[in-house]
Amino acid sequence: ETGVTQSPTHLIKTRGQQVTLRCSSQSGHNTVSWYQQALGQGPQFIFQYYREEENGRGNFPPRFSGLQFPNYSSELNVNALELDDSALYLCASSSSGGRGDTQYFGPGTRLTVL
Amino acid sequence: AQSVTQLGSHVSVSEGALVLLRCNYSSSVPPYLFWYVQYPNQGLQLLLKYTSAATLVKGINGFEAEFKKSETSFHLTKPSAHMSDAAEYFCAVSDAGGSYIPTFGRGTSLIVHP
């Protein structure tokens, strides 16, 4: 059984650029959630996708967008990068969109915006 | 609105001593509650979760937590700390109703001294 994988591991961008982060969910999971974890903080929920539809969204501006593909892998896109977007971006998959479901986290993508 | 407060950004214990990490929550509806552990440069791993069944929840690695509605608390304990328990611990709440939007605490760093 393959766990949650994320790519790339590290990324450096400059302010104003766009970035795409990728996540492959655990085998058999149809739900993917994305989180932003700033240094020294807890993860903040960005959004969740369940069977290719957005299933909930946190307090993030529209320049944070996502996609989920038929194989349930997912992308997080961030446009017009700002310095405050520097963070660890975590992806988590689960077997359904339920609130009590166990989420399995990937190792994250460390984004640095200069 | 839901929120989580983790008392103490750092907790230091000796190996073999009791571990107590505090978490208080606020929620307008019955909550689902979670504890996660994060080792350096890794994603989060679920330790245990409360989803309205037994109030004393046992998790992995010898950890357990007790849901106390009257105190709005969900403290994490382990009878005897091990060096390998040194990590960052996060408490999270997810409302049992409404859209799926989990809220994480800011985390508590557990330091274990030999």
CSV table of C-alpha atoms in Angstrom, one decimal:
chain,number,residue,atom,x,y,z
A,1,GLU,CA,0.0,0.0,0.0
A,2,THR,CA,1.5,3.3,-1.1
A,3,GLY,CA,1.2,6.2,1.3
A,4,VAL,CA,0.5,9.9,0.5
A,5,THR,CA,3.2,11.4,-1.6
A,6,GLN,CA,3.9,15.1,-2.5
A,7,SER,CA,6.0,16.8,-5.0
A,8,PRO,CA,8.2,18.7,-5.1
A,9,THR,CA,9.8,18.5,-1.7
A,10,HIS,CA,11.2,22.0,-1.7
A,11,LEU,CA,10.4,25.0,-3.9
A,12,ILE,CA,11.7,28.5,-4.1
A,13,LYS,CA,9.7,31.2,-6.0
A,14,THR,CA,9.7,35.0,-6.1
A,15,ARG,CA,6.8,37.3,-5.2
A,16,GLY,CA,4.1,37.5,-7.9
A,17,GLN,CA,4.9,34.1,-9.5
A,18,GLN,CA,2.5,31.1,-9.6
A,19,VAL,CA,3.1,27.7,-8.2
A,20,THR,CA,1.6,24.2,-8.5
A,21,LEU,CA,2.0,21.6,-5.8
A,22,ARG,CA,1.0,18.0,-6.4
A,23,CYS,CA,-0.3,15.2,-4.2
A,24,SER,CA,-0.9,11.5,-4.8
A,25,SER,CA,-3.5,10.1,-2.3
A,26,GLN,CA,-3.2,6.8,-0.6
A,27,SER,CA,-4.5,3.8,-2.5
A,28,GLY,CA,-8.3,3.5,-2.1
A,29,HIS,CA,-8.8,7.1,-0.9
A,30,ASN,CA,-11.1,9.5,-2.7
A,31,THR,CA,-10.7,12.6,-0.5
A,32,VAL,CA,-7.8,15.0,-0.4
A,33,SER,CA,-7.4,18.0,1.9
A,34,TRP,CA,-4.7,20.7,1.7
A,35,TYR,CA,-3.2,22.6,4.6
A,36,GLN,CA,-0.8,25.5,5.0
A,37,GLN,CA,1.6,25.2,8.0
A,38,ALA,CA,3.5,28.4,8.7
A,39,LEU,CA,6.7,28.1,10.8
A,40,GLY,CA,5.8,27.5,14.4
A,41,GLN,CA,2.1,27.3,13.7
A,42,GLY,CA,-0.5,24.5,13.4
A,43,PRO,CA,-1.8,23.5,10.0
A,44,GLN,CA,-4.5,25.7,8.5
A,45,PHE,CA,-7.2,24.1,6.4
A,46,ILE,CA,-7.2,25.4,2.8
A,47,PHE,CA,-9.8,23.2,1.1
A,48,GLN,CA,-10.9,19.6,0.6
A,49,TYR,CA,-11.8,17.7,-2.5
A,50,TYR,CA,-14.1,14.7,-2.5
A,51,ARG,CA,-14.6,12.8,-5.7
A,52,GLU,CA,-13.3,15.8,-7.8
A,53,GLU,CA,-15.6,18.4,-6.1
A,54,GLU,CA,-14.7,21.0,-3.6
A,55,ASN,CA,-16.2,19.8,-0.3
A,56,GLY,CA,-15.2,22.6,2.1
A,57,ARG,CA,-12.9,25.7,2.1
A,58,GLY,CA,-11.0,27.5,4.8
A,59,ASN,CA,-10.4,31.2,5.0
A,60,PHE,CA,-8.0,31.5,2.0
A,61,PRO,CA,-8.3,34.0,-0.9
A,62,PRO,CA,-9.4,32.8,-4.4
A,63,ARG,CA,-5.8,32.9,-5.6
A,64,PHE,CA,-5.5,29.5,-3.8
A,65,SER,CA,-7.2,27.0,-6.0
A,66,GLY,CA,-7.2,23.3,-6.5
A,67,LEU,CA,-8.1,20.3,-8.6
A,68,GLN,CA,-8.7,16.7,-8.0
A,69,PHE,CA,-8.3,14.2,-10.9
A,70,PRO,CA,-10.2,11.0,-11.7
A,71,ASN,CA,-7.4,9.0,-10.1
A,72,TYR,CA,-8.0,11.2,-6.9
A,73,SER,CA,-4.6,12.8,-7.1
A,74,SER,CA,-4.7,16.5,-6.5
A,75,GLU,CA,-3.0,19.9,-7.3
A,76,LEU,CA,-2.8,23.0,-5.3
A,77,ASN,CA,-2.3,26.2,-7.3
A,78,VAL,CA,-1.3,29.5,-5.8
A,79,ASN,CA,-1.3,32.6,-8.0
A,80,ALA,CA,0.4,36.0,-7.4
A,81,LEU,CA,2.6,34.6,-4.6
A,82,GLU,CA,3.2,36.8,-1.6
A,83,LEU,CA,6.0,36.6,1.0
A,84,ASP,CA,3.5,35.3,3.6
A,85,ASP,CA,2.8,32.3,1.4
A,86,SER,CA,6.1,30.8,2.6
A,87,ALA,CA,5.1,27.7,4.5
A,88,LEU,CA,5.0,23.9,4.5
A,89,TYR,CA,2.0,22.8,2.4
A,90,LEU,CA,0.5,19.5,3.6
A,91,CYS,CA,-1.7,17.2,1.7
A,92,ALA,CA,-3.8,14.6,3.5
A,93,SER,CA,-6.0,11.8,2.0
A,94,SER,CA,-8.9,9.9,3.6
A,95,SER,CA,-11.4,7.2,2.5
A,96,SER,CA,-14.4,9.6,2.5
A,97,GLY,CA,-15.3,13.2,3.2
A,98,GLY,CA,-16.4,12.4,6.7
A,99,ARG,CA,-15.5,14.7,9.6
A,100,GLY,CA,-14.4,11.8,11.8
A,101,ASP,CA,-12.3,10.1,9.1
A,102,THR,CA,-8.7,9.4,9.7
A,103,GLN,CA,-6.5,11.5,7.5
A,104,TYR,CA,-3.2,10.3,6.2
A,105,PHE,CA,-0.7,13.1,5.7
A,106,GLY,CA,2.1,13.4,3.2
A,107,PRO,CA,5.5,14.8,4.1
A,108,GLY,CA,4.7,18.2,2.7
A,109,THR,CA,6.2,20.7,0.2
A,110,ARG,CA,8.3,23.5,1.7
A,111,LEU,CA,7.6,26.7,-0.3
A,112,THR,CA,9.8,29.7,0.1
A,113,VAL,CA,8.8,33.0,-1.5
A,114,LEU,CA,11.5,35.6,-1.9
B,1,ALA,CA,-17.1,28.9,15.3
B,2,GLN,CA,-14.7,26.3,16.6
B,3,SER,CA,-11.3,26.9,18.1
B,4,VAL,CA,-8.5,25.0,19.9
B,5,THR,CA,-6.2,26.2,22.6
B,6,GLN,CA,-3.1,24.2,23.5
B,7,LEU,CA,-1.6,25.4,26.8
B,8,GLY,CA,2.2,25.6,26.7
B,9,SER,CA,4.1,25.8,23.5
B,10,HIS,CA,6.8,23.6,25.1
B,11,VAL,CA,6.6,20.8,27.7
B,12,SER,CA,9.7,19.3,29.1
B,13,VAL,CA,9.7,15.9,30.9
B,14,SER,CA,12.3,13.4,32.0
B,15,GLU,CA,12.4,9.9,30.4
B,16,GLY,CA,10.0,7.7,32.3
B,17,ALA,CA,7.9,10.6,33.6
B,18,LEU,CA,4.2,11.3,33.0
B,19,VAL,CA,3.4,13.2,29.8
B,20,LEU,CA,0.4,15.6,29.9
B,21,LEU,CA,-0.3,17.9,27.0
B,22,ARG,CA,-3.3,20.1,27.4
B,23,CYS,CA,-6.0,20.9,24.8
B,24,ASN,CA,-9.2,23.0,25.3
B,25,TYR,CA,-11.7,23.5,22.5
B,26,SER,CA,-14.7,25.5,21.8
B,27,SER,CA,-17.4,24.3,19.5
B,28,SER,CA,-21.1,25.2,19.0
B,29,VAL,CA,-22.0,21.6,18.2
B,30,PRO,CA,-20.7,18.2,19.4
B,31,PRO,CA,-17.1,18.0,18.2
B,32,TYR,CA,-14.8,15.5,16.8
B,33,LEU,CA,-11.4,15.8,18.4
B,34,PHE,CA,-8.0,14.6,17.3
B,35,TRP,CA,-4.4,14.5,18.4
B,36,TYR,CA,-1.6,14.4,15.9
B,37,VAL,CA,2.2,14.0,16.2
B,38,GLN,CA,4.7,15.6,13.8
B,39,TYR,CA,8.3,14.6,13.8
B,40,PRO,CA,10.9,16.9,12.2
B,41,ASN,CA,10.6,17.3,8.4
B,42,GLN,CA,7.6,14.9,8.3
B,43,GLY,CA,3.8,15.2,7.9
B,44,LEU,CA,1.3,14.7,10.7
B,45,GLN,CA,0.4,11.2,12.1
B,46,LEU,CA,-2.8,10.6,13.9
B,47,LEU,CA,-2.4,9.5,17.5
B,48,LEU,CA,-6.0,9.1,18.4
B,49,LYS,CA,-9.5,10.6,17.8
B,50,TYR,CA,-12.8,11.1,19.7
B,51,THR,CA,-15.9,10.8,17.6
B,52,SER,CA,-18.7,10.6,20.3
B,53,ALA,CA,-18.1,7.1,21.4
B,54,ALA,CA,-16.2,6.3,24.6
B,55,THR,CA,-14.8,9.4,26.4
B,56,LEU,CA,-11.5,7.7,27.2
B,57,VAL,CA,-9.7,7.2,23.9
B,58,LYS,CA,-6.6,5.0,23.5
B,59,GLY,CA,-4.2,5.7,20.7
B,60,ILE,CA,-0.9,4.5,19.3
B,61,ASN,CA,2.4,4.5,21.1
B,62,GLY,CA,0.8,4.3,24.6
B,63,PHE,CA,-1.0,7.6,24.4
B,64,GLU,CA,-4.6,8.2,25.5
B,65,ALA,CA,-6.9,11.2,25.9
B,66,GLU,CA,-10.1,11.8,27.8
B,67,PHE,CA,-13.0,13.9,26.5
B,68,LYS,CA,-14.5,16.1,29.2
B,69,LYS,CA,-17.5,18.0,28.0
B,70,SER,CA,-17.9,20.0,31.2
B,71,GLU,CA,-14.4,21.2,31.0
B,72,THR,CA,-14.3,21.4,27.1
B,73,SER,CA,-11.0,19.6,27.3
B,74,PHE,CA,-9.2,16.8,25.5
B,75,HIS,CA,-5.9,16.4,27.2
B,76,LEU,CA,-3.3,13.9,26.0
B,77,THR,CA,-1.4,11.7,28.4
B,78,LYS,CA,1.2,8.9,28.4
B,79,PRO,CA,2.2,7.2,31.7
B,80,SER,CA,5.9,7.0,30.9
B,81,ALA,CA,7.8,9.2,28.4
B,82,HIS,CA,10.3,7.7,26.0
B,83,MET,CA,13.0,9.6,24.2
B,84,SER,CA,11.3,8.8,20.9
B,85,ASP,CA,8.2,10.7,22.0
B,86,ALA,CA,10.1,14.0,21.5
B,87,ALA,CA,8.1,15.7,18.7
B,88,GLU,CA,5.5,18.4,18.0
B,89,TYR,CA,1.9,17.5,19.0
B,90,PHE,CA,-1.2,19.1,17.6
B,91,CYS,CA,-4.8,19.0,18.9
B,92,ALA,CA,-7.6,19.5,16.3
B,93,VAL,CA,-11.3,19.9,16.4
B,94,SER,CA,-13.9,19.3,13.6
B,95,ASP,CA,-17.5,20.2,14.1
B,96,ALA,CA,-19.9,17.3,13.8
B,97,GLY,CA,-22.2,19.5,11.7
B,98,GLY,CA,-21.7,21.9,8.8
B,99,SER,CA,-18.9,21.9,6.2
B,100,TYR,CA,-15.8,20.0,6.8
B,101,ILE,CA,-13.4,22.6,8.2
B,102,PRO,CA,-11.0,21.3,10.9
B,103,THR,CA,-9.2,23.7,13.2
B,104,PHE,CA,-5.7,22.9,14.6
B,105,GLY,CA,-4.1,24.3,17.7
B,106,ARG,CA,-0.7,25.9,17.5
B,107,GLY,CA,1.1,22.9,18.8
B,108,THR,CA,3.1,21.8,21.8
B,109,SER,CA,6.7,20.8,21.5
B,110,LEU,CA,7.5,17.8,23.8
B,111,ILE,CA,11.0,17.7,25.0
B,112,VAL,CA,12.2,14.5,26.7
B,113,HIS,CA,15.3,14.6,28.9
B,114,PRO,CA,17.4,11.4,29.6
